[in-house]
C-alpha positions as semicolon CSV with decimal commas, in nm:
position;residue;x (nm);y (nm);z (nm)
1;M;-1,363;0,030;9,219
2;S;-1,636;-0,232;9,243
3;S;-2,004;-0,163;9,208
4;G;-2,235;-0,215;9,501
5;D;-2,305;-0,569;9,383
6;G;-1,935;-0,636;9,369
7;K;-1,890;-0,514;9,725
8;S;-2,150;-0,750;9,863
9;K;-1,996;-1,045;9,684
10;I;-1,653;-0,959;9,817
11;A;-1,782;-0,939;10,173
12;N;-1,952;-1,278;10,161
13;L;-1,679;-1,501;10,012
14;S;-1,454;-1,733;10,209
15;R;-1,078;-1,700;10,205
16;R;-1,028;-2,049;10,064
17;Q;-1,266;-1,955;9,784
18;I;-1,093;-1,636;9,693
19;L;-0,725;-1,661;9,768
20;G;-0,600;-1,511;9,450
21;T;-0,398;-1,202;9,360
22;G;-0,155;-0,964;9,234
23;V;0,090;-0,726;9,375
24;A;0,277;-0,399;9,345
25;V;0,357;-0,047;9,437
26;A;0,379;0,270;9,245
27;G;0,616;0,336;8,964
28;A;0,626;0,702;9,064
29;A;0,959;0,866;9,138
30;M;1,086;0,795;9,489
31;L;1,163;1,080;9,726
32;P;1,463;1,072;9,961
33;L;1,416;0,949;10,317
34;P;1,312;1,243;10,533
35;A;1,540;1,337;10,821
36;I;1,255;1,274;11,063
37;I;1,028;0,970;11,055
38;G;0,715;1,101;11,223
39;K;0,803;1,173;11,583
40;A;1,128;0,978;11,563
41;R;1,458;1,089;11,417
42;A;1,612;0,799;11,228
43;A;1,892;0,782;11,484
44;D;1,645;0,771;11,772
45;A;1,400;0,517;11,626
46;K;1,526;0,248;11,864
47;T;1,375;0,427;12,162
48;A;1,100;0,645;12,012
49;F;0,840;0,366;12,016
50;K;0,961;0,168;12,318
51;G;0,671;-0,005;12,491
52;E;0,415;0,095;12,224
53;E;0,165;-0,176;12,138
54;M;0,031;-0,255;11,791
55;T;-0,156;-0,547;11,634
56;V;-0,075;-0,695;11,295
57;C;-0,301;-0,943;11,113
58;A;-0,121;-1,202;10,897
59;W;-0,239;-1,517;10,721
60;S;-0,336;-1,789;10,968
61;G;-0,154;-2,118;11,006
62;G;0,212;-2,186;10,944
63;Y;0,255;-1,850;10,777
64;L;0,166;-1,675;11,104
65;D;0,427;-1,877;11,294
66;S;0,689;-1,790;11,032
67;F;0,595;-1,422;11,046
68;K;0,636;-1,417;11,423
69;T;0,972;-1,590;11,418
70;A;1,126;-1,397;11,129
71;I;0,958;-1,056;11,148
72;S;0,755;-0,942;11,449
73;D;0,975;-1,093;11,723
74;P;1,298;-0,941;11,579
75;F;1,116;-0,607;11,532
76;N;1,008;-0,604;11,897
77;E;1,358;-0,695;12,010
78;Q;1,515;-0,419;11,803
79;Y;1,274;-0,139;11,892
80;G;1,138;-0,240;12,231
81;T;0,783;-0,245;12,095
82;K;0,496;-0,481;12,172
83;V;0,372;-0,580;11,828
84;S;0,127;-0,871;11,859
85;L;-0,013;-1,094;11,585
86;V;-0,355;-1,228;11,499
87;G;-0,437;-1,469;11,218
88;G;-0,697;-1,411;10,954
89;W;-0,837;-1,499;10,614
90;D;-1,110;-1,314;10,428
91;Q;-1,306;-1,229;10,745
92;M;-1,065;-0,939;10,793
93;V;-1,277;-0,709;10,575
94;A;-1,591;-0,784;10,775
95;Q;-1,404;-0,734;11,103
96;M;-1,275;-0,393;10,998
97;K;-1,616;-0,288;10,871
98;A;-1,790;-0,391;11,195
99;A;-1,542;-0,217;11,427
100;P;-1,626;0,119;11,591
101;A;-1,469;0,427;11,434
102;G;-1,117;0,478;11,567
103;K;-1,102;0,128;11,715
104;P;-1,002;-0,110;11,435
105;P;-0,946;-0,478;11,526
106;F;-0,583;-0,448;11,413
107;D;-0,353;-0,169;11,298
108;I;-0,196;-0,339;10,995
109;T;-0,342;-0,622;10,792
110;V;-0,215;-0,855;10,523
111;S;-0,416;-0,837;10,202
112;E;-0,410;-0,987;9,855
113;E;-0,583;-0,823;9,561
114;Y;-0,931;-0,958;9,624
115;T;-0,956;-0,848;9,986
116;T;-0,791;-0,520;9,887
117;L;-1,072;-0,456;9,640
118;G;-1,331;-0,511;9,912
119;A;-1,155;-0,303;10,176
120;L;-1,088;-0,010;9,943
121;A;-1,448;-0,013;9,824
122;E;-1,555;0,022;10,189
123;G;-1,293;0,289;10,270
124;L;-1,127;0,072;10,537
125;Y;-0,758;0,136;10,462
126;A;-0,533;0,429;10,547
127;K;-0,280;0,564;10,300
128;S;0,092;0,566;10,367
129;D;0,329;0,831;10,237
130;R;0,550;0,653;9,985
131;S;0,834;0,899;10,046
132;K;0,883;0,723;10,382
133;F;0,984;0,402;10,204
134;P;1,310;0,451;10,013
135;Q;1,333;0,069;10,009
136;L;1,076;0,069;9,728
137;A;1,365;0,143;9,494
138;D;1,512;-0,199;9,585
139;L;1,205;-0,399;9,480
140;Q;1,161;-0,588;9,157
141;P;0,976;-0,368;8,903
142;F;0,722;-0,651;8,876
143;F;0,597;-0,543;9,219
144;L;0,591;-0,175;9,130
145;T;0,355;-0,181;8,835
146;A;0,082;-0,437;8,888
147;R;-0,154;-0,236;9,108
148;P;-0,372;0,041;8,967
149;E;-0,268;0,394;9,055
150;S;-0,571;0,428;9,282
151;A;-0,434;0,154;9,512
152;R;-0,063;0,230;9,512
153;D;-0,054;0,448;9,823
154;Y;-0,199;0,171;10,037
155;G;0,066;-0,042;10,202
156;V;0,375;-0,226;10,078
157;P;0,438;-0,571;9,926
158;L;0,632;-0,822;10,134
159;G;0,623;-1,077;9,854
160;L;0,419;-1,334;9,664
161;G;0,250;-1,662;9,752
162;F;0,169;-1,936;9,503
163;A;-0,023;-2,240;9,404
164;L;0,251;-2,499;9,353
165;P;0,274;-2,860;9,236
166;M;0,423;-3,109;9,481
167;L;0,558;-3,446;9,372
168;N;0,654;-3,753;9,575
169;T;0,923;-3,899;9,352
170;S;0,919;-4,234;9,532
171;L;0,565;-4,286;9,399
172;A;0,602;-4,105;9,069
173;A;0,954;-4,179;8,956
174;G;1,056;-4,003;8,638
175;K;0,756;-3,769;8,630
176;P;0,838;-3,399;8,581
177;L;0,749;-3,131;8,835
178;S;0,493;-2,980;8,600
179;W;0,123;-2,905;8,600
180;T;0,092;-3,130;8,296
181;T;0,187;-3,427;8,515
182;M;-0,157;-3,404;8,672
183;W;-0,306;-3,545;8,353
184;D;-0,059;-3,834;8,334
185;K;-0,258;-4,160;8,314
186;D;-0,019;-4,323;8,561
187;L;-0,127;-4,073;8,828
188;E;-0,501;-4,125;8,800
189;G;-0,630;-4,177;9,152
190;K;-0,303;-4,047;9,299
191;L;-0,375;-3,674;9,299
192;A;-0,462;-3,455;9,599
193;L;-0,656;-3,140;9,509
194;D;-0,803;-2,862;9,725
195;A;-1,182;-2,901;9,743
196;G;-1,260;-2,556;9,877
197;A;-1,005;-2,332;9,712
198;Y;-1,112;-2,071;9,467
199;W;-0,739;-2,056;9,414
200;W;-0,757;-2,396;9,252
201;L;-0,956;-2,241;8,969
202;I;-0,673;-2,000;8,907
203;A;-0,425;-2,286;8,907
204;I;-0,641;-2,472;8,655
205;S;-0,628;-2,170;8,429
206;A;-0,249;-2,165;8,457
207;I;-0,232;-2,541;8,400
208;W;-0,456;-2,523;8,096
209;G;-0,218;-2,272;7,948
210;A;0,026;-2,080;8,164
211;K;0,172;-1,933;7,847
212;K;-0,169;-1,836;7,709
213;D;-0,376;-1,525;7,752
214;F;-0,496;-1,512;8,113
215;N;-0,801;-1,316;8,000
216;A;-0,965;-1,653;7,940
217;F;-0,998;-1,681;8,315
218;Y;-1,120;-1,327;8,376
219;D;-1,376;-1,358;8,097
220;W;-1,524;-1,691;8,204
221;K;-1,905;-1,700;8,182
222;P;-2,157;-1,966;8,283
223;G;-2,292;-2,177;7,998
224;M;-2,002;-2,117;7,762
225;A;-2,012;-2,340;7,453
226;S;-1,640;-2,402;7,495
227;D;-1,518;-2,413;7,854
228;P;-1,151;-2,522;7,848
229;I;-1,085;-2,449;8,216
230;F;-1,348;-2,689;8,346
231;E;-1,307;-2,933;8,063
232;A;-0,945;-2,968;8,175
233;L;-1,048;-3,007;8,539
234;E;-1,301;-3,278;8,462
235;R;-1,037;-3,492;8,293
236;L;-0,861;-3,531;8,629
237;R;-0,920;-3,826;8,859
238;P;-0,793;-3,735;9,206
239;A;-0,755;-3,968;9,499
240;K;-0,889;-3,698;9,729
241;Y;-1,007;-3,341;9,738
242;Y;-0,848;-3,236;10,065
243;K;-1,003;-2,980;10,300
244;D;-0,696;-2,818;10,457
245;G;-0,320;-2,837;10,484
246;A;-0,331;-3,090;10,768
247;E;-0,536;-3,334;10,561
248;L;-0,307;-3,288;10,263
249;S;-0,003;-3,364;10,479
250;F;-0,169;-3,686;10,596
251;L;-0,252;-3,790;10,240
252;M;0,098;-3,725;10,114
253;L;0,288;-3,869;10,410
254;Q;0,067;-4,180;10,415
255;E;0,142;-4,217;10,043
256;Q;-0,223;-4,199;9,943
257;A;-0,128;-3,930;9,693
258;A;0,177;-3,894;9,473
259;F;0,106;-3,544;9,344
260;A;-0,070;-3,242;9,496
261;E;-0,163;-2,885;9,432
262;I;-0,046;-2,700;9,742
263;Y;-0,030;-2,347;9,876
264;S;0,325;-2,219;9,907
265;A;0,251;-2,131;10,271
266;D;0,218;-2,505;10,344
267;A;0,480;-2,635;10,101
268;L;0,804;-2,596;10,295
269;G;0,684;-2,779;10,606
270;L;0,548;-3,072;10,407
271;M;0,861;-3,091;10,194
272;Q;1,081;-3,096;10,505
273;N;0,865;-3,356;10,680
274;G;0,852;-3,574;10,370
275;G;1,225;-3,571;10,308
276;P;1,424;-3,566;9,982
277;N;1,158;-3,750;9,783
278;Y;0,929;-3,449;9,804
279;Q;0,981;-3,187;9,536
280;T;0,806;-2,854;9,486
281;G;0,870;-2,512;9,340
282;I;0,765;-2,306;9,043
283;P;0,743;-2,543;8,745
284;A;0,880;-2,459;8,402
285;D;0,524;-2,411;8,278
286;G;0,472;-2,131;8,529
287;T;0,217;-2,072;8,802
288;V;-0,019;-1,811;8,943
289;A;0,070;-1,585;9,236
290;Y;-0,112;-1,379;9,495
291;G;0,038;-1,079;9,668
292;D;0,120;-1,046;10,036
293;W;0,063;-0,675;10,089
294;Y;0,062;-0,519;10,435
295;I;-0,162;-0,214;10,475
296;K;-0,249;0,029;10,755
297;V;-0,608;0,015;10,875
298;K;-0,804;0,338;10,893
299;G;-0,847;0,451;11,253
300;T;-0,520;0,308;11,382
301;Q;-0,386;0,494;11,685
302;H;-0,032;0,393;11,591
303;D;0,013;0,561;11,257
304;E;0,385;0,638;11,285
305;L;0,479;0,301;11,430
306;A;0,274;0,133;11,157
307;D;0,470;0,312;10,886
308;M;0,798;0,218;11,051
309;F;0,686;-0,147;11,058
310;L;0,589;-0,134;10,690
311;G;0,934;-0,002;10,608
312;Y;1,086;-0,281;10,816
313;L;0,905;-0,536;10,597
314;L;1,098;-0,403;10,298
315;E;1,443;-0,432;10,457
316;K;1,686;-0,685;10,313
317;E;1,758;-0,847;10,651
318;T;1,385;-0,890;10,720
319;Q;1,314;-1,056;10,389
320;N;1,625;-1,275;10,414
321;R;1,499;-1,412;10,746
322;F;1,148;-1,472;10,616
323;I;1,249;-1,657;10,300
324;K;1,438;-1,910;10,513
325;V;1,118;-2,021;10,688
326;Q;0,850;-1,961;10,422
327;M;0,837;-2,060;10,057
328;S;0,753;-1,707;9,950
329;V;0,898;-1,503;9,667
330;M;1,018;-1,181;9,826
331;S;0,968;-0,838;9,678
332;R;1,332;-0,727;9,698
333;K;1,581;-0,786;9,417
334;D;1,869;-0,887;9,643
335;V;1,749;-1,157;9,884
336;T;1,958;-1,468;9,944
337;V;1,760;-1,759;9,798
338;P;1,772;-2,082;10,006
339;A;1,880;-2,406;9,844
340;F;1,534;-2,561;9,889
341;W;1,377;-2,316;9,642
342;H;1,332;-2,476;9,297
343;N;1,318;-2,229;9,008
344;Y;1,302;-1,916;9,223
345;P;1,234;-1,612;9,001
346;S;1,549;-1,416;9,085
347;T;1,512;-1,153;8,814
348;N;1,229;-0,939;8,693
349;E;1,241;-1,129;8,365
350;D;1,191;-1,456;8,556
351;L;0,884;-1,311;8,729
352;V;0,733;-1,192;8,403
353;K;0,802;-1,527;8,235
354;N;0,697;-1,770;8,508
355;V;0,434;-1,593;8,719
356;Q;0,075;-1,517;8,627
357;L;-0,040;-1,247;8,866
358;M;-0,413;-1,217;8,922
359;T;-0,477;-0,845;8,909
360;M;-0,732;-0,623;9,077
361;A;-0,858;-0,516;8,735
362;G;-0,901;-0,877;8,629
363;L;-1,089;-0,961;8,947
364;E;-1,332;-0,678;8,884
365;R;-1,403;-0,828;8,542
366;L;-1,464;-1,168;8,698
367;L;-1,694;-1,048;8,978
368;P;-2,023;-1,071;8,783
369;S;-1,957;-1,443;8,721
370;F;-1,784;-1,518;9,051
371;D;-2,066;-1,706;9,224
372;A;-2,148;-1,902;8,908
373;M;-1,784;-2,003;8,874
374;G;-1,782;-2,134;9,231
375;E;-2,094;-2,339;9,162
376;R;-1,942;-2,474;8,842
377;F;-1,631;-2,577;9,032
378;Q;-1,835;-2,768;9,290
379;K;-2,002;-2,963;9,009
380;A;-1,660;-3,049;8,873
381;V;-1,548;-3,165;9,218
382;L;-1,850;-3,398;9,243
383;K;-1,793;-3,534;8,895
384;T;-1,424;-3,604;8,930
385;S;-1,464;-3,744;9,282
386;K;-1,667;-4,030;9,139
387;G;-1,358;-4,166;8,970
């Protein structure tokens, strides 16, 4: 895992700087479902955990609301449990680290690859026995191979989130839903870009060449003679670098911006509020994804219930409910894709072709230049903001 220097950098970065990622679970052979799941026989699971409390941390904002509606509330109704939710970003690692032994701030936490690196380096996660999750056989292979072997026993993938382009066709008639549209001269001063998102850097790398070798991003160094990522960024002339999803919604709905880079967690609500003129989805030139993994926290007093909840995340019915209210790409092969999803990667081949996954190994390569890259991005923001 990371060196000591890497650990300290991971602990100090903000979520909007680092939201990046990858995904996956082991490619090892799956074992059959045991007759007994912890203390509960499969047939008795409905009553075995009745009244038991547990806390799950999911991404804050609209994602948290969707998770409650589609996942935790139905789980509580089915099993009589009292699973509660808290929202978080990157502070989750610091919260787990600061908690007393045996008293973690939550029992399960969401995690993408960057926070996973930090938490594993600090020994904050608990392993789960993969033989308890026969549903892993129903996931796209894309999800089963991306993580290093050392991380595969920690949690399960619910799906992927994305950086996506969003287009208001009433203001940009005839323009394609493509990252290349951002450099269209007609859209100068009509772009909305995220001022604080480290994720934006990843999107820039995909925009610069989604079909090219992604190592160009991992191997970025300060002072490079040729710096295509930032050279591409500095050719943009946005109307606004927005600070959060609420500000972006205002900019788009007030028609101050015709095109935006947006997190998939915010995309569906804005698309629905904006009406049929708003288009988003994975463009033909691809995009970059981060993984929504859910992992047990070391010290949980609800180990068996936590594993049952992780298995529940992998069920077809669970993922079918979630994809109706969140613009996520689910980990299962067989979900029913809603009509609003443009260019959903339904097959493993689609995922490989159209998704650049930021891996844990790649992040480790980037760590020595991470702070310098953030500083370089801020300079680009200042430059392009001047028009």
